[in-house]
Every structure is written in C-alpha cells, then in structure tokens.
Coordinates of C-alpha atoms in Angstrom, one line a residue:
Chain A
X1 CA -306.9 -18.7 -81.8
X2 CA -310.4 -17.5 -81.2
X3 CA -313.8 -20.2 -81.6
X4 CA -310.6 -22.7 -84.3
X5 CA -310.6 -26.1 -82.6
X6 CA -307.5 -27.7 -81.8
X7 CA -306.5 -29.7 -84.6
X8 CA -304.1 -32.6 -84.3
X9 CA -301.8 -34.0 -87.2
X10 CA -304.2 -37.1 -87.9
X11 CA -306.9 -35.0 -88.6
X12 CA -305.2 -32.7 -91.2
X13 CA -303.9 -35.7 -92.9
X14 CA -307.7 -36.9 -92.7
X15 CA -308.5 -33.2 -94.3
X16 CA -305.3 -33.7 -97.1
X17 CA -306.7 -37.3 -97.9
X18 CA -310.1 -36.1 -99.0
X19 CA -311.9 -37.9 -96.0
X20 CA -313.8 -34.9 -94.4
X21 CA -317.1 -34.1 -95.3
X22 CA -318.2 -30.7 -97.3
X23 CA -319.1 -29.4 -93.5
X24 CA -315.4 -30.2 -91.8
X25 CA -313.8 -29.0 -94.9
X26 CA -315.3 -25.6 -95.1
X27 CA -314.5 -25.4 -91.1
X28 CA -311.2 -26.0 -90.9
X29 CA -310.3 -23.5 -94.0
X30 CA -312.1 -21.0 -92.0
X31 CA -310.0 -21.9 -88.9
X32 CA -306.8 -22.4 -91.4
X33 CA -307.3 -18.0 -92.9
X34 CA -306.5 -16.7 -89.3
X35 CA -304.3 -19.3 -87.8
X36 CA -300.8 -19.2 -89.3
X37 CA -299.4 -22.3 -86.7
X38 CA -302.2 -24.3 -88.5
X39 CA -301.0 -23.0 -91.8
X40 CA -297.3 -23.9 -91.1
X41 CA -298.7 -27.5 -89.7
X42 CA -300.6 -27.9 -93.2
X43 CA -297.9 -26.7 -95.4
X44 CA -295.0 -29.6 -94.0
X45 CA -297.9 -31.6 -93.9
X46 CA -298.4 -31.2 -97.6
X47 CA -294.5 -31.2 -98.5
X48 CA -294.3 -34.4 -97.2
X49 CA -297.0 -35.7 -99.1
X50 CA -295.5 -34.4 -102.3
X51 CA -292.0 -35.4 -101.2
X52 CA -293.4 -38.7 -101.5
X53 CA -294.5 -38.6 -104.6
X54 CA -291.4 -37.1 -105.9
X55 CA -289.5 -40.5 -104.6
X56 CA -292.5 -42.5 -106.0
X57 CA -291.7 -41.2 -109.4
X58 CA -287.7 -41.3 -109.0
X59 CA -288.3 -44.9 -107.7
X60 CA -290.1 -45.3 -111.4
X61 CA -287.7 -43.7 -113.8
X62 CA -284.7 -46.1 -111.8
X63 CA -287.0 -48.9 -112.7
X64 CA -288.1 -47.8 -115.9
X65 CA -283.9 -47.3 -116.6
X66 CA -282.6 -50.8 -115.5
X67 CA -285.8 -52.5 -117.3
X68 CA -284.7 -50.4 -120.5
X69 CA -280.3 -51.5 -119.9
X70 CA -282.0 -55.0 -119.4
X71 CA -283.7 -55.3 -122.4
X72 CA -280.5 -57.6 -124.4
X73 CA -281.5 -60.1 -127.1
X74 CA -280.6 -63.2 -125.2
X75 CA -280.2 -63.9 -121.6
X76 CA -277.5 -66.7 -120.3
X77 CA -279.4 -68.9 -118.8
X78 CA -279.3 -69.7 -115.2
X79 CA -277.7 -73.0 -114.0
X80 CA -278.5 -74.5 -110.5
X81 CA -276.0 -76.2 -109.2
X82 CA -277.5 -79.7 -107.5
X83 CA -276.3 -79.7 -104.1
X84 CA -275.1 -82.7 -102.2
X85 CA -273.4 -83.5 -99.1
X86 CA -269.7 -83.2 -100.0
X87 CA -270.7 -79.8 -102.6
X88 CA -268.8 -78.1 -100.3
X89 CA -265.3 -79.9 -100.3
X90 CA -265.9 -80.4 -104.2
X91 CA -266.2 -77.0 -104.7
X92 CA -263.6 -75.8 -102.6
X93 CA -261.4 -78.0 -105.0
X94 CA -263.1 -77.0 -107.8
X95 CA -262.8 -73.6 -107.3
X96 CA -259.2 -73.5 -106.1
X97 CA -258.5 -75.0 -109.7
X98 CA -260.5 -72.8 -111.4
X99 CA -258.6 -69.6 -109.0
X100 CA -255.1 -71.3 -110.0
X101 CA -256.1 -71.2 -114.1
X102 CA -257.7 -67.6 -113.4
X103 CA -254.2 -66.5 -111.7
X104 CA -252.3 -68.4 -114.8
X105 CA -254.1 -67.0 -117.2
X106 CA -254.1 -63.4 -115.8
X107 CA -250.5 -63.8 -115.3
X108 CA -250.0 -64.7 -119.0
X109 CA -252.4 -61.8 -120.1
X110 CA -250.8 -59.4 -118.0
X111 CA -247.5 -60.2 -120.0
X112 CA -248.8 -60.5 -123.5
X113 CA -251.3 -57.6 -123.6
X114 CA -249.8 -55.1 -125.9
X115 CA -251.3 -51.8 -127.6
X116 CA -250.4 -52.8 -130.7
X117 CA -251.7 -56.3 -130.2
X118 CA -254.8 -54.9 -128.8
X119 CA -254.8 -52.1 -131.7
X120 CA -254.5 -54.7 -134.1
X121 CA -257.3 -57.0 -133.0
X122 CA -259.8 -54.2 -132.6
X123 CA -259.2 -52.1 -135.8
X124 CA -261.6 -52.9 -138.8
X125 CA -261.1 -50.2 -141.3
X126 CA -264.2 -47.7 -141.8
X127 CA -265.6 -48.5 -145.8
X128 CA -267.9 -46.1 -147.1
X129 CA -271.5 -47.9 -147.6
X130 CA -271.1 -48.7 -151.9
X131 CA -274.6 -46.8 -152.4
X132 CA -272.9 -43.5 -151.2
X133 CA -269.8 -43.5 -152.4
X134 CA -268.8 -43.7 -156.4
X135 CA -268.7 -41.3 -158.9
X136 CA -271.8 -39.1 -156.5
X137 CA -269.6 -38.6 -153.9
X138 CA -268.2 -35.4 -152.6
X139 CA -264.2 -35.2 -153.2
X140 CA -263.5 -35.9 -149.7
X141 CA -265.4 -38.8 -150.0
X142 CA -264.3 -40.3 -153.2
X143 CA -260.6 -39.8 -152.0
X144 CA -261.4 -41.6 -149.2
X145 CA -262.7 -44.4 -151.2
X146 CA -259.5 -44.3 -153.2
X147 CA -257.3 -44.7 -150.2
X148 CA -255.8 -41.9 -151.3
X149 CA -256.0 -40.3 -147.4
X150 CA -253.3 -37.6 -147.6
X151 CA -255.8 -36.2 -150.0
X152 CA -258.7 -36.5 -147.7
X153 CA -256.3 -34.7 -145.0
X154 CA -255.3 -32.0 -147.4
X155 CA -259.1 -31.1 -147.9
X156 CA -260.2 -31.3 -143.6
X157 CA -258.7 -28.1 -142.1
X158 CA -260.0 -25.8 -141.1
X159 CA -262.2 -28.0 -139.2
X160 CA -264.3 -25.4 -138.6
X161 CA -265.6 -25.4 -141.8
X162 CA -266.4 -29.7 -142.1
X163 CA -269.3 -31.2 -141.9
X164 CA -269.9 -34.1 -139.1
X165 CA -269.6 -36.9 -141.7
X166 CA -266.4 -35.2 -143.4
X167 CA -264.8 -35.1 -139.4
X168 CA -265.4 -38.3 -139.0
X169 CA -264.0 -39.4 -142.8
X170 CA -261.0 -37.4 -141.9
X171 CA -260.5 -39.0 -138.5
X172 CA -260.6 -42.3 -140.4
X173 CA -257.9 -41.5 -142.7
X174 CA -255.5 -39.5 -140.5
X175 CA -255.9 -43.4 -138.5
X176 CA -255.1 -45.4 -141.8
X177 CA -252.5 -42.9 -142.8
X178 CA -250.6 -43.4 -139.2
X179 CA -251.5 -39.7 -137.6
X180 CA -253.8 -40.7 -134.0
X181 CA -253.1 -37.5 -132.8
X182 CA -254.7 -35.9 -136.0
X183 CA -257.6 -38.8 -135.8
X184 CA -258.2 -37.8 -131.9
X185 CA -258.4 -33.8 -133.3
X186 CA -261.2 -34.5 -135.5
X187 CA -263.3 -37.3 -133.8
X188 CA -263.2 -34.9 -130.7
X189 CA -263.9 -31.8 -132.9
X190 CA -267.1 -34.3 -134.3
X191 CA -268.8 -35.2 -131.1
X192 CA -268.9 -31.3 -129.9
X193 CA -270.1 -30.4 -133.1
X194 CA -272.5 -33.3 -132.2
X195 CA -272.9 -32.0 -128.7
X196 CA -273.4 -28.7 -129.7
X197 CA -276.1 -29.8 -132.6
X198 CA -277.9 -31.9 -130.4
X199 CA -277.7 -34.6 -134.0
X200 CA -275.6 -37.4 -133.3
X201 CA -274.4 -38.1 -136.3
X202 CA -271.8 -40.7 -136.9
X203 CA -271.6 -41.1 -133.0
X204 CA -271.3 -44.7 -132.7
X205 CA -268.8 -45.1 -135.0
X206 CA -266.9 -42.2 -133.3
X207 CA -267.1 -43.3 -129.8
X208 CA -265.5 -46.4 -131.5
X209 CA -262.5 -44.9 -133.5
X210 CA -262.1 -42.5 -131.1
X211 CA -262.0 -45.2 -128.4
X212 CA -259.2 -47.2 -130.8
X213 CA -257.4 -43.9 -130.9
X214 CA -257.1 -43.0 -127.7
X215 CA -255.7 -47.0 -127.5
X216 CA -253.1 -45.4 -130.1
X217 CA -252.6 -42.5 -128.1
X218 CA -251.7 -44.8 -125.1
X219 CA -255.2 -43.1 -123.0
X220 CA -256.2 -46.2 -121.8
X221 CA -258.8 -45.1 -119.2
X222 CA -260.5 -42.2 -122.0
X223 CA -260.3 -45.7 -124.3
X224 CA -261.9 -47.6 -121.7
X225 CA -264.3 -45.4 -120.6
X226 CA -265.9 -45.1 -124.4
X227 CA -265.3 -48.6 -124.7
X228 CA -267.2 -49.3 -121.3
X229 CA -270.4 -47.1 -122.6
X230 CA -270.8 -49.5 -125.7
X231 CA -270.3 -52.6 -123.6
X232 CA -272.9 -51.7 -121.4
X233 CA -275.4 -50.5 -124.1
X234 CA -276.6 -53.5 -125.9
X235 CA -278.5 -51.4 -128.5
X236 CA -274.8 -49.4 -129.8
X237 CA -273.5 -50.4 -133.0
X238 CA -270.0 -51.5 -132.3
X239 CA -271.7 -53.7 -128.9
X240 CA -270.3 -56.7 -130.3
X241 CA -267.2 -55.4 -130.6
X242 CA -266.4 -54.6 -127.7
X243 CA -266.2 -57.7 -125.0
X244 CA -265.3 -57.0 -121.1
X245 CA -262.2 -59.1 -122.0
X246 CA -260.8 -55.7 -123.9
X247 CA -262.6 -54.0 -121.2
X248 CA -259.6 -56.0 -119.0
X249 CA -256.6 -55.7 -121.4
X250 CA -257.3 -51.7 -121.1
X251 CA -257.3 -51.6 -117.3
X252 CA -253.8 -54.2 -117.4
X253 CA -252.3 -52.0 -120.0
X254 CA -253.3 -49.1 -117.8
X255 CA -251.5 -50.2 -114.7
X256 CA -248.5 -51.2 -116.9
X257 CA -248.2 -47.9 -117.9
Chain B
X1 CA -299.3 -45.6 -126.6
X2 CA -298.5 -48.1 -129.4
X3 CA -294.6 -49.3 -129.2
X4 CA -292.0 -48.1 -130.9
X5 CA -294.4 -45.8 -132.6
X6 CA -292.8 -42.3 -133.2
X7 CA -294.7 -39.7 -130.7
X8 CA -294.9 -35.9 -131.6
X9 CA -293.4 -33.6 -128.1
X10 CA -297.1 -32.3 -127.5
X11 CA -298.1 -35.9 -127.2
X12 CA -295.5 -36.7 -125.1
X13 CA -296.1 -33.7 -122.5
X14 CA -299.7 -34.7 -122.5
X15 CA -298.3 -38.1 -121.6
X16 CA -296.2 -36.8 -118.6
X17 CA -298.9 -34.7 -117.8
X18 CA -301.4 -37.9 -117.2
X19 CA -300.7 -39.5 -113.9
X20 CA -301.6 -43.1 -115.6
X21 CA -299.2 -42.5 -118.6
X22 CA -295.9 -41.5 -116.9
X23 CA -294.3 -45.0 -117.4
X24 CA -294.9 -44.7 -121.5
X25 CA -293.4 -40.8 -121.4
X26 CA -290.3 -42.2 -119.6
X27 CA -289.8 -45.1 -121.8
X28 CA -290.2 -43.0 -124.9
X29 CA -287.9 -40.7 -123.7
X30 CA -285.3 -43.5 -122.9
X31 CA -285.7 -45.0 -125.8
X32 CA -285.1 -42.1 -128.1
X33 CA -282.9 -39.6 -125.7
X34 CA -280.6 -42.4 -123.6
X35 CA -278.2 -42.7 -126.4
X36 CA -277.2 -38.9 -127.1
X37 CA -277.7 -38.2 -123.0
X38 CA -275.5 -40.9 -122.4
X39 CA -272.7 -39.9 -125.4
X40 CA -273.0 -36.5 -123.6
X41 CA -272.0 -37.5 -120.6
X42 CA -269.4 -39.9 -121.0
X43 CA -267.7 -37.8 -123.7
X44 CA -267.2 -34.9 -121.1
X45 CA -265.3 -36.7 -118.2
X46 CA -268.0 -38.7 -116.9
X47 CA -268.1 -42.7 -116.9
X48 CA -270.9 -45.1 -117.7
X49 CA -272.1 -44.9 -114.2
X50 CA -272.6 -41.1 -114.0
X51 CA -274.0 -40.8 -117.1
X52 CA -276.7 -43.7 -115.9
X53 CA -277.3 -41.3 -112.6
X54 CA -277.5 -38.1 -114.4
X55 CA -279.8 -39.1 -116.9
X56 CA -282.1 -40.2 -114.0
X57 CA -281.5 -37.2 -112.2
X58 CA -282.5 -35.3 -115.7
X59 CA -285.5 -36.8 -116.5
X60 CA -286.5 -36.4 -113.0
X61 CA -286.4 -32.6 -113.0
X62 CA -287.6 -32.3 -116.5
X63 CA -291.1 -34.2 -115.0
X64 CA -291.1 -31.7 -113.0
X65 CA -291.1 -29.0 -114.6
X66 CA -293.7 -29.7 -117.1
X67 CA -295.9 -31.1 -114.3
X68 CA -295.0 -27.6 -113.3
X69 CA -296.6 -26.1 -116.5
X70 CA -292.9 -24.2 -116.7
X71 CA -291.9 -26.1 -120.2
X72 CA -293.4 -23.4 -122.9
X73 CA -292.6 -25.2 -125.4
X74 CA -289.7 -22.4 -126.3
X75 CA -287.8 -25.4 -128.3
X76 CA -288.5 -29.2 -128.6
X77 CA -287.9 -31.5 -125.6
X78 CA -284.7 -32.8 -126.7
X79 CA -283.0 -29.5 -127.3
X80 CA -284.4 -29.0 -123.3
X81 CA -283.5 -32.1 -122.1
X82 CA -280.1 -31.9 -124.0
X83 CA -279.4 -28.9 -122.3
X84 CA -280.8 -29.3 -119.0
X85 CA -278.4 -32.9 -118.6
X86 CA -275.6 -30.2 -119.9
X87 CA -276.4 -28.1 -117.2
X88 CA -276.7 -30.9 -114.2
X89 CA -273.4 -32.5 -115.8
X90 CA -271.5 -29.2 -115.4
X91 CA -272.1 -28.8 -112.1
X92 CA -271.4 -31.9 -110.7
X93 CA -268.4 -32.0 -112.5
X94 CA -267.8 -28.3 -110.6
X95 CA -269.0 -29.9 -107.4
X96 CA -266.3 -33.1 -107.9
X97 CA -263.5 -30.1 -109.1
X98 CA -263.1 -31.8 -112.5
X99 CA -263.3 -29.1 -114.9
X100 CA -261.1 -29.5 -117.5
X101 CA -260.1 -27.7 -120.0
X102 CA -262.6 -29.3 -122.7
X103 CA -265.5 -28.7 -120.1
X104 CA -264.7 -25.4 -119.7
X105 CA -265.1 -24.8 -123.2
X106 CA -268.2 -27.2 -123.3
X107 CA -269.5 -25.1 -120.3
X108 CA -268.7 -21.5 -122.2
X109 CA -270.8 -22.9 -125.2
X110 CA -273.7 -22.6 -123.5
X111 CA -276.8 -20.9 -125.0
X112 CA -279.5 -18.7 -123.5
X113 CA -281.9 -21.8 -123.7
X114 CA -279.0 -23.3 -121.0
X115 CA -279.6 -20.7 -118.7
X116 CA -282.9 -21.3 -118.3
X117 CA -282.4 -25.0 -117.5
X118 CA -280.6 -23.8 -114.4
X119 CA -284.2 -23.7 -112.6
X120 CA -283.6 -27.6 -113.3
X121 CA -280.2 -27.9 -111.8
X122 CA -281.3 -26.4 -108.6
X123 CA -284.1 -28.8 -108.7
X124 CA -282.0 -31.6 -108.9
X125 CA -279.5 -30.5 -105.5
X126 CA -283.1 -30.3 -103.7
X127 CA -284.5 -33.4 -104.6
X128 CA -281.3 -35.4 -103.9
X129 CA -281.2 -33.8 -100.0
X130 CA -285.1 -35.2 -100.4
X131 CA -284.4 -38.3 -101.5
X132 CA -282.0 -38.7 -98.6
X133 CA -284.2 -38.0 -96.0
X134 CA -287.1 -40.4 -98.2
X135 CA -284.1 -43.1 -97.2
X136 CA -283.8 -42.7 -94.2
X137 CA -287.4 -42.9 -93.8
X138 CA -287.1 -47.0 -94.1
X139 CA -288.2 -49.2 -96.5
X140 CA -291.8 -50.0 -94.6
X141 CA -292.6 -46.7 -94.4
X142 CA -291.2 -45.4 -97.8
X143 CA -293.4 -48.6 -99.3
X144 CA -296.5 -47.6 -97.7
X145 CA -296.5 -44.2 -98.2
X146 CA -295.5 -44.7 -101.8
X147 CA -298.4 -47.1 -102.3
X148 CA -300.9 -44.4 -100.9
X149 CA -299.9 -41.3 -102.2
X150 CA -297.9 -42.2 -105.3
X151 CA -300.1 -45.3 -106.6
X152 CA -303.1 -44.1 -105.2
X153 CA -304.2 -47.6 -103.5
X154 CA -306.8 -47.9 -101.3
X155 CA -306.1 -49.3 -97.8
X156 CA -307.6 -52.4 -98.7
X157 CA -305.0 -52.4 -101.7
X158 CA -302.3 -51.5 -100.2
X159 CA -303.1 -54.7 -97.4
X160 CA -302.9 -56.9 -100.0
X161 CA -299.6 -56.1 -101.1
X162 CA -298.2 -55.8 -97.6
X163 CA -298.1 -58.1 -94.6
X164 CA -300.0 -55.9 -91.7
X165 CA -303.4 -58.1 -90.4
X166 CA -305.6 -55.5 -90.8
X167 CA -306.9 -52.1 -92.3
X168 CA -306.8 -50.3 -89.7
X169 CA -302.9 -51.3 -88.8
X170 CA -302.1 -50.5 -92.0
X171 CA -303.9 -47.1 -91.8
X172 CA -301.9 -46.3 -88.1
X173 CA -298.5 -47.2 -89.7
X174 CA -299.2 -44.9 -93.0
X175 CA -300.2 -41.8 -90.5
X176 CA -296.9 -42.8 -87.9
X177 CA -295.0 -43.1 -91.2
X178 CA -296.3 -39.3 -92.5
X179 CA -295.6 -37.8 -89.5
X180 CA -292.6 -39.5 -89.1
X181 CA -291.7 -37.1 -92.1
X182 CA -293.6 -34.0 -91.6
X183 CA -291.6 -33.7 -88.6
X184 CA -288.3 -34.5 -90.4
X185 CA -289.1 -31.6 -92.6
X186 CA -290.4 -29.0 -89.8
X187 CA -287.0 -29.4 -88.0
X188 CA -285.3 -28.6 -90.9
X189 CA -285.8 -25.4 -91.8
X190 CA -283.3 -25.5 -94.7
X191 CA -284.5 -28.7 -95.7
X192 CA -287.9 -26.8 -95.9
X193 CA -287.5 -23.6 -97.7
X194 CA -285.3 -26.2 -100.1
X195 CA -288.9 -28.2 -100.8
X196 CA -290.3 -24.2 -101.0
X197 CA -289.0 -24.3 -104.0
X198 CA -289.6 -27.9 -105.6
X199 CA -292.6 -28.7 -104.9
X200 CA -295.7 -26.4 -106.1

C-alpha cells in the first residue's frame, strides 16, 4: 500500500465521528482512493453506524406506537396491596377462592354462552342519523328508514354498481331481514371497495356488523378477530361495545363448535 | 408542530426529513393512518397483533425512503403508505402460506403505484435480518451506541444517562461496542450486500 499508514479500526471510527483535524482528514482520503482493504474496512464501518440508526428509529416508532395504543381516557388506578407477615397464607386462601368462583363461573359460562344469546345482546339496529334521512334521501335510503328492507335488497345488486354507504345500508337490512350470508356479501364487498379507495367510509360500523355477522354465520374467530381490533383501539367507534368478556364468549363458543 | 392540527404531505416529508422532527411525523402519521392500516390488515387474515407489527414495519421503510429522497411525490403519502403496508402484508401472508382466496384477489388488485412499493418490501426483509443482529448486540451496547449515533449525545451526555465512572470508559465501550458490529457485518457477506441495499 505504498507511503498509506496503517490504519486501525479506532482511528477510522475517530475519522467517521468528525474528530480528525482538516490535515488527518484530507490524508486518510488520499490513502482511502488507492487502498480498496481500507475502503472495505470504511464501508462496514459505516454500515454499522447506519444500522444503528436504523434500530434507533425502529426503537422510536415502537415507542411512539404503544404511547399512541396507550393514550385511553381513563386509567384504572393502581392498588398496592399492604403487605404483612401472614400476606402470604391470606392470599393463598384468598386466591384459591377467588380460582374456585373463576372455575364456577367459567364453568357456568361455558354452558350458557349461546350465539343467539350473544347475537342478541350485541345487536343494536343501524338508524339512519334524522338530518340525512327523510323526504332528501336517496330511495335506498328512505326504504331503509321505512323498514321496508326487501326493498332496500331489491335495489343493492349488482354490488358493483353501490356506493360504500348503500353496501353498508344493504348489509344492514339483509341482517334485519334474517339473510347474514347476504349481510357478510356486502359488508365484505364495502371494506374492499374501502380497501381499494383508500376512504374508509363506514368502516367502524362495518368491522362491527360484520363482526355480529360473522357471530351469525357461526365464524367465531373472523368475529373475534374484528371484535379484538376494536377492543384494543380505544379511539373506534363501537370500543364500548365491545368488552374482553365477548372477546371470551367468542373463543368458548369457538371451542364448542 | 401544533397538535391535532391538520398537516399538508409536503409538511410532513419536511418533518421526516428533520432529524429533530421525526417523533411529530410519526405521531401524525399514527394518528391519521393507524386506523385504515390497521382495518387493512386485520380485514385480510391478519389479527390485531400483526397488523400492530406491520404498521411498524411500514412506517419504518416508508422513513426510509423519503430520507432516501425516493418518495416523488407521484401520489399523496397515504395512497403510498396504503399500498406499501398492502405490499409488506401480502408477502408475509406468502411467507406464513396463508393466501386465501380473498387475498389473492386483494393481491391481483394491485396497481402500478403497488409495484413500486416493492423497493419497500425488500427493505423491510433487510432491516428485520438487521434488527436481529442489533439484538444480539445486547442491550449496553445497543444503548450506547444508540445514544451516540442515533441521539447524537455527547460522551459527557451519554455518562449521565448511563452508569460507567468515566468518559473515557464510556468512550472504550462505544468503540468495543462498534466493532463488536462492524465485524458482525464483515463476516456476513449476505448480511452485507443485504445492508448494500438499505442503507445509502
């Protein structure tokens, strides 16, 4: 390698850290353009450095993400239990009670969970907000409002053709009117046109429905997982619908399946 | 950036493009993308979980590649980002053997603006092998490291926040620590020609 120095790893991180002078600088890129070891040595050198910064930033956005799943209204509050010298026997007995009502009660859940119970306790039926429904409505919609759903079905295929809001009035009354697997056709056909559109429109109310029709359907795990995605996401419009209670009657009615 | 405040896409890439801004471009983007990314996700096959991972993942890349100066500006960021989650989303599902017949057909609706984002998915394979090895780098070293070349701390700094006695022992861990992972990387040639192509 002709007049180059030998350079060591500590003193090309020196060089990548900005701590050589103008002199040092200028010599070790004229060493660097004939001496492709030193090149090689400077380039993982340099990856490394920007491999840490790449897992600096992903360490970020994962902090960023749980700070932004955190962010619920209200937080229980934290109780401390005061500890004494016979905590431990008392709540040995305490919890063995509370694992004997947890058993009891799972037991009787696991018997009494139904889908139509479950169905029945979920379903609110969709109204149409009064300021957009009335004598300016479309047909579809004023059908709808009239409970007059066969009409609203009569009007929805093909599905090609409907608009996003009309998919998801038509999944509501094929659900009032007894059809599921017509409701499941056109909220599914309404989140790929949303998928496809990029607009969510009427999303949350159709990861709800659909979720209640898959219950319908007997799909318990599709059900659950949509039903999981709005109990963890404290900012969804149906959140407070959905407890991890029903989040538990969906996995028992799964297993009973 | 003020918050809640609406924020056009230009102001937004000039945020991601700021060191010192990052944090408000990725809580922006949260705040308005999460939901849709998320519905995206969980609709096609995936649970809560995944869709958590993937959107991660996504916003990951898409950093990159306007740090990258490879965003034109073609068609807004959420049309990009949309399709770049698509994208990732598809081929993990490929890579699990999950492909259903409603993701096929979500897969065969892609659009020439999808292709492109495929840059991204390849991204996203590399930095996950990266992130590995960043693992099982420890968590002194990745700390340190992190605090030098990420936060840009001095050594004094970066000895405040950590328990070493002096400068100097901070500054010979952070050079053991580097080459600790320079050499990681020159033994792995794959591993190499993989950062080739992520890092600039």
């Amino acid at each position: 390698m002709s007049n180059a120095k030998e350079y060591n790893m500590e003193y090309l991180m020196q060089y990548l850290d900005g701590e050589f002078s103008t002199a040092e600088n200028m010599q070790l890129e004229s060493d660097l353009s004939n001496n492709i070891d030193l090149q090689n040595q400077l380039s993982y050198l340099r990856m490394a450095i920007e491999s840490v910064k790449l897992g600096g930033l992903n360490a970020r956005i994962a902090t960023i993400a749980d700070e932004f799943r955190n962010e619920k209204p209200e937080e229980a509050p934290v109780i401390k239990m005061k500890k004494t010298r016979t905590v431990s026997y008392y709540a040995l007995r305490i919890a063995a009670v509370f694992l004997i009502a947890a058993c009891s009660y799972f037991a009787l859940l696991y018997t009494t969970v139904s889908q139509e119970k479950l169905f029945a306790e979920k379903f609110v039926p969709y109204e149409i907000p009064a300021s957009r429904s009335g004598a300016h409505g479309t047909d579809l919609e004023i059908f709808y409002t009239q409970q007059r759903f066969d009409q609203v079905l009569s009007l929805m295929y093909p599905l090609e053709d409907r608009t996003q809001k009309e998919l998801f009035l038509g999944g509501m009354a094929a659900m009032r009117s007894g059809k599921p697997a017509a409701a499941k056709e056109m909220f599914e056909k309404l989140m790929e046109e949303n998928n496809k559109s990029q607009d969510f429109v009427y999303q949350e109310d159709a990861d709800y429905y659909l979720g209640l029709t898959y219950v319908k359907l007997g799909e318990y795990d599709k059900a659950r997982n949509l039903f999981l995605h709005i109990e963890k996401d404290p900012k969804h419009s149906y959140h407070s619908q959905v407890s991890s209670m029903d989040l538990l009657k969906l996995k028992i009615l799964s297993w009973k399946k | 950036m003020k918050k809640g405040a609406p924020i056009s896409d230009q102001e937004l890439l000039q945020l991601m493009k700021e060191g010192n801004e990052i944090d408000d471009a990725i809580r922006y983007i949260y705040s308005e993308y999460h939901e849709g990314l998320s519905s995206l996700i969980t609709y096609n096959s995936g649970s809560w979980e995944d869709a958590q991972d993937i959107i991660q993942e996504s916003i990951l890349c898409f950093i990159q590649i306007v740090k990258e100066g490879k965003f034109r500006g073609e068609s807004s960021i959420k049309t990009f980002l949309y399709s770049l989650t698509r994208n990732i989303w598809l081929n993990e599902l490929k890579k699990r053997g999950r492909m259903e017949k409603r993701n096929k057909i979500f897969e065969e609706s892609r659009d020439e603006l999808e292709n492109s984002t495929m840059d991204g998915v390849e991204k996203r394979e590399a930095n996950k092998q990266l992130l590995e090895i960043l693992n099982e780098l420890g968590e002194g070293c990745r700390k340190i490291l992190t605090l030098f070349y990420y936060e840009n701390l001095s050594m004094k700094e970066i000895l405040m926040q950590t328990e070493f006695e002096n400068e100097q022992v901070v500054r010979n861990k952070k050079h053991k620590c580097l080459k600790q992972l320079t050499e990681t990387i020159s033994n792995n040639p794959a591993l190499a020609e993989n950062l080739k192509r992520i890092i600039k």
